[in-house]
Short mmCIF file of C-alpha atoms in Angstrom, two decimals:
data_model
loop_
_atom_site.label_atom_id
_atom_site.label_comp_id
_atom_site.label_asym_id
_atom_site.label_seq_id
_atom_site.Cartn_x
_atom_site.Cartn_y
_atom_site.Cartn_z
CA MET L 29 41.23 277.40 78.18
CA MET L 30 43.44 278.20 75.26
CA PHE L 31 46.53 275.30 76.27
CA PHE L 32 43.81 272.69 76.84
CA ARG L 33 41.79 273.02 72.79
CA LYS L 34 45.22 273.23 71.77
CA TYR L 35 46.39 269.88 73.51
CA LYS L 36 42.70 268.74 72.80
CA ASN L 37 43.59 265.55 69.73
CA SER L 38 46.39 266.75 69.89
CA TYR L 39 49.43 264.67 68.44
CA PHE L 40 51.44 264.90 71.81
CA SER L 41 48.00 263.78 73.25
CA TYR L 42 48.08 260.62 71.25
CA PHE L 43 51.69 259.99 72.29
CA LEU L 44 50.52 260.33 76.15
CA MET L 45 48.22 257.92 76.27
CA TYR L 46 49.11 254.98 73.49
CA ASN L 47 53.42 255.88 75.40
CA PHE L 48 52.44 255.33 78.69
CA TYR L 49 49.79 252.79 77.97
CA TYR L 50 52.29 250.07 76.83
CA LEU L 51 55.10 251.80 78.99
CA SER L 52 53.15 250.67 81.55
CA TRP L 53 52.11 247.05 80.60
CA ALA L 54 55.67 245.53 80.11
CA LEU L 55 56.93 247.64 83.05
CA PHE L 56 54.24 245.00 85.15
CA SER L 57 53.79 242.29 82.86
CA ALA L 58 57.81 242.28 81.15
CA LEU L 59 59.43 240.20 84.68
CA ILE L 60 56.75 238.25 86.05
CA SER L 61 58.44 234.82 85.72
CA VAL L 62 61.72 236.74 86.77
CA TYR L 63 60.51 238.40 89.80
CA LEU L 64 57.63 235.24 91.08
CA MET L 65 61.17 232.95 90.52
CA GLY L 66 62.89 235.60 92.67
CA LYS L 67 60.24 235.20 95.21
CA GLY L 68 61.05 231.18 95.32
CA TYR L 69 58.21 230.27 93.46
CA ARG L 70 57.93 228.02 91.57
CA ALA L 71 56.88 227.99 87.58
CA SER L 72 53.89 225.68 87.84
CA GLN L 73 53.20 228.39 90.42
CA VAL L 74 53.85 231.18 87.96
CA SER L 75 51.60 229.66 85.23
CA LEU L 76 48.95 229.74 87.95
CA VAL L 77 49.13 233.86 88.25
CA VAL L 78 50.27 234.50 84.57
CA SER L 79 46.18 231.38 84.31
CA ALA L 80 45.17 233.32 86.43
CA SER L 81 45.02 236.79 84.44
CA PHE L 82 43.49 235.57 81.54
CA LEU L 83 40.59 233.56 82.86
CA ALA L 84 39.91 237.31 84.39
CA SER L 85 40.46 238.44 81.34
CA MET L 86 38.79 236.00 79.49
CA ILE L 87 35.21 236.67 81.79
CA THR L 88 35.57 240.50 81.85
CA GLN L 89 36.74 240.92 77.39
CA PRO L 90 33.67 241.14 76.04
CA VAL L 91 31.63 242.58 78.69
CA ILE L 92 34.86 245.72 78.75
CA GLY L 93 34.55 246.04 74.88
CA THR L 94 30.64 246.43 75.09
CA TRP L 95 31.35 249.17 77.24
CA ASN L 96 33.43 250.39 74.85
CA ASP L 97 30.92 250.14 71.49
CA ARG L 98 27.90 251.60 73.70
CA TYR L 99 28.66 254.21 76.21
CA ASP L 100 31.79 257.07 76.63
CA MET L 101 34.99 255.33 76.18
CA LYS L 102 36.76 257.59 77.78
CA LYS L 103 34.63 257.93 81.04
CA VAL L 104 34.76 254.09 80.85
CA ASP L 105 38.82 253.62 80.38
CA THR L 106 40.13 256.88 83.07
CA LEU L 107 38.27 254.87 84.98
CA LEU L 108 40.13 251.23 83.88
CA PHE L 109 43.24 252.62 83.95
CA ILE L 110 42.10 254.64 87.76
CA LEU L 111 41.26 250.46 89.66
CA ALA L 112 44.30 249.29 87.55
CA SER L 113 46.65 251.78 89.32
CA ALA L 114 45.35 250.97 92.93
CA GLY L 115 45.78 246.42 91.76
CA ALA L 116 49.43 247.25 91.66
CA VAL L 117 49.45 248.95 95.08
CA VAL L 118 48.21 245.81 96.10
CA PHE L 119 50.11 243.75 94.08
CA MET L 120 53.91 245.38 94.94
CA LEU L 121 52.70 245.09 99.16
CA SER L 122 51.64 240.76 98.91
CA ASP L 123 53.55 238.48 100.43
CA SER L 124 51.07 235.13 99.28
CA LEU L 125 50.51 233.45 96.31
CA VAL L 126 46.82 234.30 96.97
CA MET L 127 47.70 238.06 97.28
CA ILE L 128 49.67 237.59 94.32
CA THR L 129 46.95 236.08 92.17
CA ILE L 130 44.13 238.10 93.02
CA SER L 131 45.75 241.30 92.46
CA TYR L 132 47.73 241.05 89.33
CA SER L 133 44.58 239.42 88.36
CA ALA L 134 42.62 242.58 88.81
CA VAL L 135 45.70 244.50 86.59
CA LEU L 136 45.36 242.74 84.14
CA VAL L 137 42.10 242.53 83.56
CA MET L 138 41.68 246.20 83.11
CA ILE L 139 44.76 246.79 80.81
CA ASN L 140 44.36 243.29 79.11
CA GLY L 141 40.58 244.29 79.03
CA VAL L 142 41.31 248.58 77.26
CA ASN L 143 44.02 246.57 74.18
CA PRO L 144 41.11 246.15 71.76
CA VAL L 145 39.65 249.73 71.54
CA MET L 146 43.99 251.47 71.88
CA GLU L 147 44.49 249.43 68.19
CA LYS L 148 40.55 250.81 67.04
CA ILE L 149 41.88 254.36 68.01
CA ALA L 150 45.36 254.85 66.04
CA THR L 151 42.64 253.48 62.55
CA THR L 152 40.00 255.85 63.62
CA SER L 153 42.56 259.05 64.79
CA PRO L 154 42.72 261.86 62.51
CA TYR L 155 46.81 260.07 61.91
CA PRO L 156 48.44 257.84 60.41
CA TYR L 157 47.93 253.96 62.19
CA GLY L 158 51.49 253.48 62.04
CA LYS L 159 52.08 257.61 63.77
CA ILE L 160 50.46 257.13 66.69
CA ARG L 161 51.00 253.74 67.15
CA VAL L 162 54.82 253.85 66.96
CA TRP L 163 54.80 255.27 70.75
CA GLY L 164 53.57 251.97 71.83
CA THR L 165 55.83 250.25 70.04
CA ILE L 166 58.68 252.73 71.31
CA GLY L 167 56.70 252.81 74.91
CA TYR L 168 56.62 249.01 75.38
CA ALA L 169 60.64 248.53 74.30
CA LEU L 170 61.41 251.84 77.23
CA GLY L 171 59.30 248.99 79.53
CA SER L 172 60.90 246.27 79.04
CA GLN L 173 64.32 248.27 79.24
CA LEU L 174 63.16 250.33 82.43
CA ALA L 175 62.35 247.34 84.13
CA GLY L 176 65.54 245.81 84.07
CA ILE L 177 67.01 248.50 85.55
CA LEU L 178 64.41 249.83 88.23
CA TYR L 179 64.51 245.64 89.04
CA ASP L 180 68.66 245.45 89.51
CA ARG L 181 69.22 248.87 91.01
CA ILE L 182 66.79 250.12 92.86
CA SER L 183 64.61 247.10 94.03
CA PRO L 184 61.91 244.79 92.38
CA GLU L 185 58.89 246.80 93.94
CA SER L 186 60.20 249.98 92.57
CA VAL L 187 58.87 248.74 89.57
CA PHE L 188 55.18 248.78 90.26
CA ILE L 189 55.56 252.00 91.26
CA ALA L 190 56.77 252.77 87.96
CA PHE L 191 54.16 251.96 86.79
CA VAL L 192 51.53 253.50 88.76
CA LEU L 193 52.96 256.82 87.66
CA ALA L 194 53.24 255.65 83.58
CA MET L 195 49.21 255.39 84.22
CA LEU L 196 48.49 258.62 85.33
CA LEU L 197 51.01 259.84 82.79
CA CYS L 198 48.32 257.24 79.82
CA ILE L 199 44.96 259.10 81.05
CA LEU L 200 46.21 262.57 81.16
CA GLY L 201 47.34 260.94 77.82
CA LEU L 202 43.22 259.54 77.37
CA LEU L 203 41.43 262.50 78.45
CA GLY L 204 42.89 264.61 75.24
CA THR L 205 42.28 263.14 73.10
CA GLU L 206 38.55 262.79 70.75
CA PRO L 207 38.70 259.65 68.08
CA ALA L 208 36.00 260.08 65.76
CA ALA L 209 34.00 261.86 67.43
CA GLY L 210 30.93 261.86 64.94
CA ALA L 211 30.75 257.98 64.82
CA ASP L 212 31.91 256.35 68.34
CA ARG L 213 28.48 258.60 68.91
CA ARG L 214 26.53 256.94 65.98
CA LYS L 215 28.07 253.73 67.07
CA ARG L 216 26.25 254.06 70.54
CA GLU L 217 23.38 255.24 69.48
CA GLU L 218 22.84 251.83 67.57
CA LYS L 219 22.33 248.71 69.93
CA SER L 220 24.43 246.55 68.38
CA LYS L 221 23.34 242.70 68.90
CA THR L 222 25.80 240.46 70.59
CA ALA L 223 24.51 237.16 69.38
CA GLU L 224 24.90 237.88 64.96
CA LEU L 225 28.75 238.32 65.32
CA PHE L 226 28.66 234.58 65.52
CA LYS L 227 26.43 233.54 62.62
CA ASN L 228 29.71 234.45 60.89
CA ARG L 229 31.23 231.56 60.02
CA LYS L 230 34.30 232.68 58.29
CA TYR L 231 34.98 235.27 61.74
CA ILE L 232 34.11 231.79 63.77
CA TYR L 233 37.09 230.73 61.56
CA TYR L 234 38.88 232.77 62.20
CA LEU L 235 38.49 232.91 66.99
CA CYS L 236 40.14 229.36 65.81
CA ILE L 237 43.98 230.32 63.83
CA CYS L 238 43.52 232.84 67.01
CA VAL L 239 43.23 230.48 69.28
CA MET L 240 46.53 228.70 68.63
CA PHE L 241 48.39 231.76 67.74
CA TYR L 242 48.17 233.57 70.77
CA GLY L 243 48.40 230.63 72.79
CA THR L 244 51.46 229.61 71.41
CA THR L 245 52.69 233.02 71.91
CA ASN L 246 51.47 233.10 75.38
CA MET L 247 52.75 230.13 75.91
CA GLY L 248 56.65 230.71 75.22
CA ASN L 249 56.86 233.97 76.24
CA THR L 250 55.97 233.76 79.29
CA PHE L 251 58.98 232.38 79.34
CA ILE L 252 61.78 233.75 77.89
CA PRO L 253 62.91 236.02 79.73
CA ALA L 254 63.46 233.18 82.59
CA MET L 255 64.98 231.02 79.73
CA LEU L 256 67.55 233.74 78.54
CA THR L 257 68.77 233.55 82.80
CA TYR L 258 68.65 230.39 82.58
CA LYS L 259 71.00 230.38 79.99
CA GLY L 260 73.46 232.62 81.97
CA LEU L 261 72.66 235.39 81.16
CA ASP L 262 71.70 238.14 84.61
CA VAL L 263 68.75 240.04 84.05
CA GLY L 264 69.77 243.62 83.09
CA ILE L 265 71.26 241.66 80.17
CA ALA L 266 67.88 239.44 79.03
CA SER L 267 65.68 243.35 79.52
CA THR L 268 68.29 245.16 77.37
CA ILE L 269 68.01 241.88 74.50
CA LEU L 270 63.79 242.42 75.09
CA SER L 271 63.25 246.37 74.92
CA ALA L 272 66.04 245.83 71.43
CA ALA L 273 63.77 242.87 70.92
CA VAL L 274 60.74 245.75 70.78
CA PHE L 275 62.01 248.18 69.10
CA CYS L 276 62.22 245.39 66.10
CA GLU L 277 58.44 245.85 65.13
CA ALA L 278 59.24 249.68 64.99
CA PRO L 279 59.82 249.71 60.79
CA LEU L 280 57.03 247.52 60.46
CA VAL L 281 54.26 250.58 62.04
CA LEU L 282 56.25 252.82 60.85
CA LEU L 283 55.94 251.90 57.58
CA SER L 284 52.49 250.12 57.62
CA TYR L 285 50.73 252.71 55.36
CA ARG L 286 53.04 251.21 52.75
CA PHE L 287 52.09 247.17 52.43
CA MET L 288 49.55 246.92 55.38
CA ASP L 289 46.99 247.53 52.51
CA LYS L 290 47.79 246.60 50.47
CA ILE L 291 49.17 242.24 50.62
CA SER L 292 45.71 239.93 51.67
CA ASN L 293 45.18 239.26 54.79
CA LYS L 294 45.83 235.66 54.54
CA VAL L 295 50.12 235.87 53.48
CA LEU L 296 50.12 238.75 56.19
CA LEU L 297 48.98 235.85 58.57
CA SER L 298 50.88 233.35 56.67
CA VAL L 299 54.65 236.14 57.54
CA SER L 300 53.63 236.28 60.97
CA MET L 301 52.57 232.31 61.91
CA GLY L 302 55.92 231.61 60.06
CA LEU L 303 58.34 234.43 62.12
CA VAL L 304 56.53 232.12 65.28
CA CYS L 305 57.09 229.01 63.71
CA ILE L 306 60.96 229.94 63.61
CA GLN L 307 61.73 231.18 67.25
CA CYS L 308 59.83 228.56 68.08
CA ALA L 309 62.56 225.91 65.74
CA VAL L 310 65.23 227.83 67.58
CA TYR L 311 64.61 227.86 70.79
CA GLY L 312 62.97 224.09 71.00
CA PHE L 313 66.29 223.02 69.31
CA ASN L 314 68.69 224.41 71.87
CA LEU L 315 70.82 226.46 68.70
CA PRO L 316 73.34 228.47 70.13
CA MET L 317 73.03 231.38 72.20
CA PRO L 318 73.95 234.17 69.13
CA PHE L 319 70.11 232.76 67.78
CA VAL L 320 68.60 232.81 70.46
CA ILE L 321 69.56 236.41 70.31
CA LEU L 322 68.95 237.04 67.33
CA THR L 323 65.77 235.16 66.48
CA THR L 324 64.54 236.78 69.51
CA LEU L 325 65.19 240.19 68.19
CA LEU L 326 64.02 239.06 63.79
CA ALA L 327 61.28 237.38 65.13
CA LYS L 328 59.46 237.63 68.60
CA HIS L 329 58.12 241.19 68.53
CA PRO L 330 57.53 241.78 64.66
CA ALA L 331 55.05 238.53 64.69
CA THR L 332 53.10 239.14 67.68
CA MET L 333 52.70 243.82 65.47
CA LEU L 334 52.32 242.28 62.76
CA TYR L 335 49.52 239.86 64.08
CA ILE L 336 47.76 242.23 65.84
CA MET L 337 48.09 245.27 62.55
CA VAL L 338 46.61 242.36 60.56
CA ASN L 339 43.83 241.51 63.16
CA LEU L 340 41.86 244.87 62.32
CA LYS L 341 42.20 244.30 58.99
CA VAL L 342 41.17 240.51 59.30
CA ILE L 343 37.89 241.95 62.11
CA ASN L 344 37.54 245.24 59.19
CA THR L 345 37.24 242.55 56.82
CA LEU L 346 34.61 240.15 58.04
CA ILE L 347 32.33 242.59 60.74
CA ASP L 348 30.30 245.44 60.58
CA GLU L 349 32.00 248.94 61.74
CA LYS L 350 29.04 249.03 64.83
CA GLN L 351 30.68 246.09 66.06
CA GLN L 352 33.69 246.27 65.62
CA ILE L 353 35.06 246.65 69.15
CA THR L 354 33.31 242.92 70.86
CA ALA L 355 34.18 241.41 68.15
CA LEU L 356 38.46 242.39 68.78
CA ALA L 357 37.06 242.21 72.40
CA PHE L 358 36.11 238.65 71.74
CA VAL L 359 39.45 237.66 69.76
CA ALA L 360 41.76 239.09 73.11
CA THR L 361 38.41 236.66 75.20
CA LEU L 362 40.37 233.84 73.06
CA LYS L 363 43.54 234.54 73.08
CA ASN L 364 42.73 235.04 77.24
CA LEU L 365 41.48 231.24 77.09
CA ALA L 366 44.52 229.69 74.95
CA ALA L 367 45.67 230.58 77.11
CA ILE L 368 44.99 229.64 80.04
CA VAL L 369 44.79 226.52 79.09
CA PHE L 370 48.94 226.75 77.64
CA GLN L 371 49.54 228.28 80.03
CA ASN L 372 49.11 225.60 82.57
CA ILE L 373 50.45 223.01 80.31
CA ALA L 374 53.98 225.38 79.52
CA GLY L 375 54.67 225.45 83.47
CA HIS L 376 53.35 221.71 84.28
CA ILE L 377 56.68 221.14 80.80
CA LEU L 378 58.79 223.29 82.50
CA ASP L 379 58.91 221.55 86.08
CA ALA L 380 59.47 218.01 83.77
CA ALA L 381 61.52 218.71 80.84
CA GLY L 382 62.64 221.75 80.40
CA TYR L 383 62.44 225.00 77.84
CA SER L 384 63.97 222.94 74.53
CA TYR L 385 61.00 220.63 75.20
CA LEU L 386 58.06 223.62 75.63
CA PHE L 387 59.60 225.22 72.37
CA CYS L 388 59.37 222.11 70.74
CA ILE L 389 55.17 221.40 71.54
CA CYS L 390 55.67 225.33 70.64
CA PHE L 391 57.13 224.96 67.22
CA ILE L 392 54.57 222.04 66.03
CA CYS L 393 51.19 223.57 68.16
CA MET L 394 52.13 226.66 65.79
CA LEU L 395 52.13 224.06 62.77
CA GLY L 396 48.81 223.64 63.14
CA GLY L 397 47.96 226.89 63.07
CA LEU L 398 49.60 227.09 59.33
CA VAL L 399 47.40 224.08 58.46
CA LEU L 400 44.11 225.96 60.12
CA LEU L 401 44.92 228.73 58.29
CA ALA L 402 45.77 227.10 54.73
CA PHE L 403 42.13 225.45 54.73
CA PHE L 404 40.71 229.82 55.71
CA ARG L 405 39.03 231.80 52.83
CA ILE L 406 38.40 235.17 52.93
CA ASP L 407 38.93 238.47 50.67
CA SER L 408 42.01 240.33 50.70
CA GLY L 409 40.99 243.03 52.47
CA ASN L 410 42.75 245.36 50.71
CA ASP L 411 39.72 247.24 49.01
CA LYS L 412 39.04 249.40 52.36
CA ARG L 413 41.75 252.16 53.32
CA LEU L 414 43.23 251.50 57.23
CA PHE L 415 46.62 252.08 57.60
CA GLY L 416 46.76 254.97 55.54
#
């Protein structure tokens, strides 16, 4: 009992939850294109599998967000993680495209559905955001590396066994956390009206920017591992590069308390989207491999991590506190909707024209997102401290 009291809401419980949540996510999804193409499926079929998971997540994300706003967060998310573990076992044993699609979608529904909650918890825990969220960065990097090692040295299926074990450790961490428990109870007592969110015009405009950012990054990122192997790298080296790329976001997370509450929403969004533009340009214009690797390290994950953090700040600026998890869930829903459209387009482009053409289109799409951002009017958000 004394151990449990010390463990409850301890830093170690948050470490377990964040590290193994993101580690398991990387294990399951980082090499999905390599795994399925290795089984003989075409790029368009990989896009179908991934797009189906985004469609399923899009449908369920607002529901999961509402459940977490209204009911016991830990009970809801523990159940989702258990279901995700079961889905991974089914995926591992599946050979037909139909069963692969269904089981992959089931797992991603649970993982994606909880993600907005995980990001929000990092701002409401007893510890600074960076010191909690950095374990997600480390976990994802380790998961990407571990996926490559298991795939190459043991078997592709061993990746999914490791996923289940990581999920169990994540559940152990989740059960020990108590983030802002009193505030959560008050929020559950106040029935939030989802329709009120869509009366906020700035929030609607921001969703359009999210569509451009997430659609473009999802379209590209699914095929970056396959692109690296296509250019001559083996799976182990490609996974090492992707793992190292994740670690490159760690300084942003650890130092978030120094700049996230001081730089305006719009500037932060511009930097994040600008990095993606540079990344897509390097891939699209087929620059030499050293430039491809350097850009992957310096832009891929730092850009996405910065956007994750500024997304929390934007929602905190635009939306009332009792509806913020629901608002974050709708952002994730639009992310999935954009990914469905962009992923299907990407698969057909890749089958017909190759990687360079695909990333040139990503570059053009990202420029369109920056044009939208130029006309976005939003407060700086620096009056509310989230990351200190």
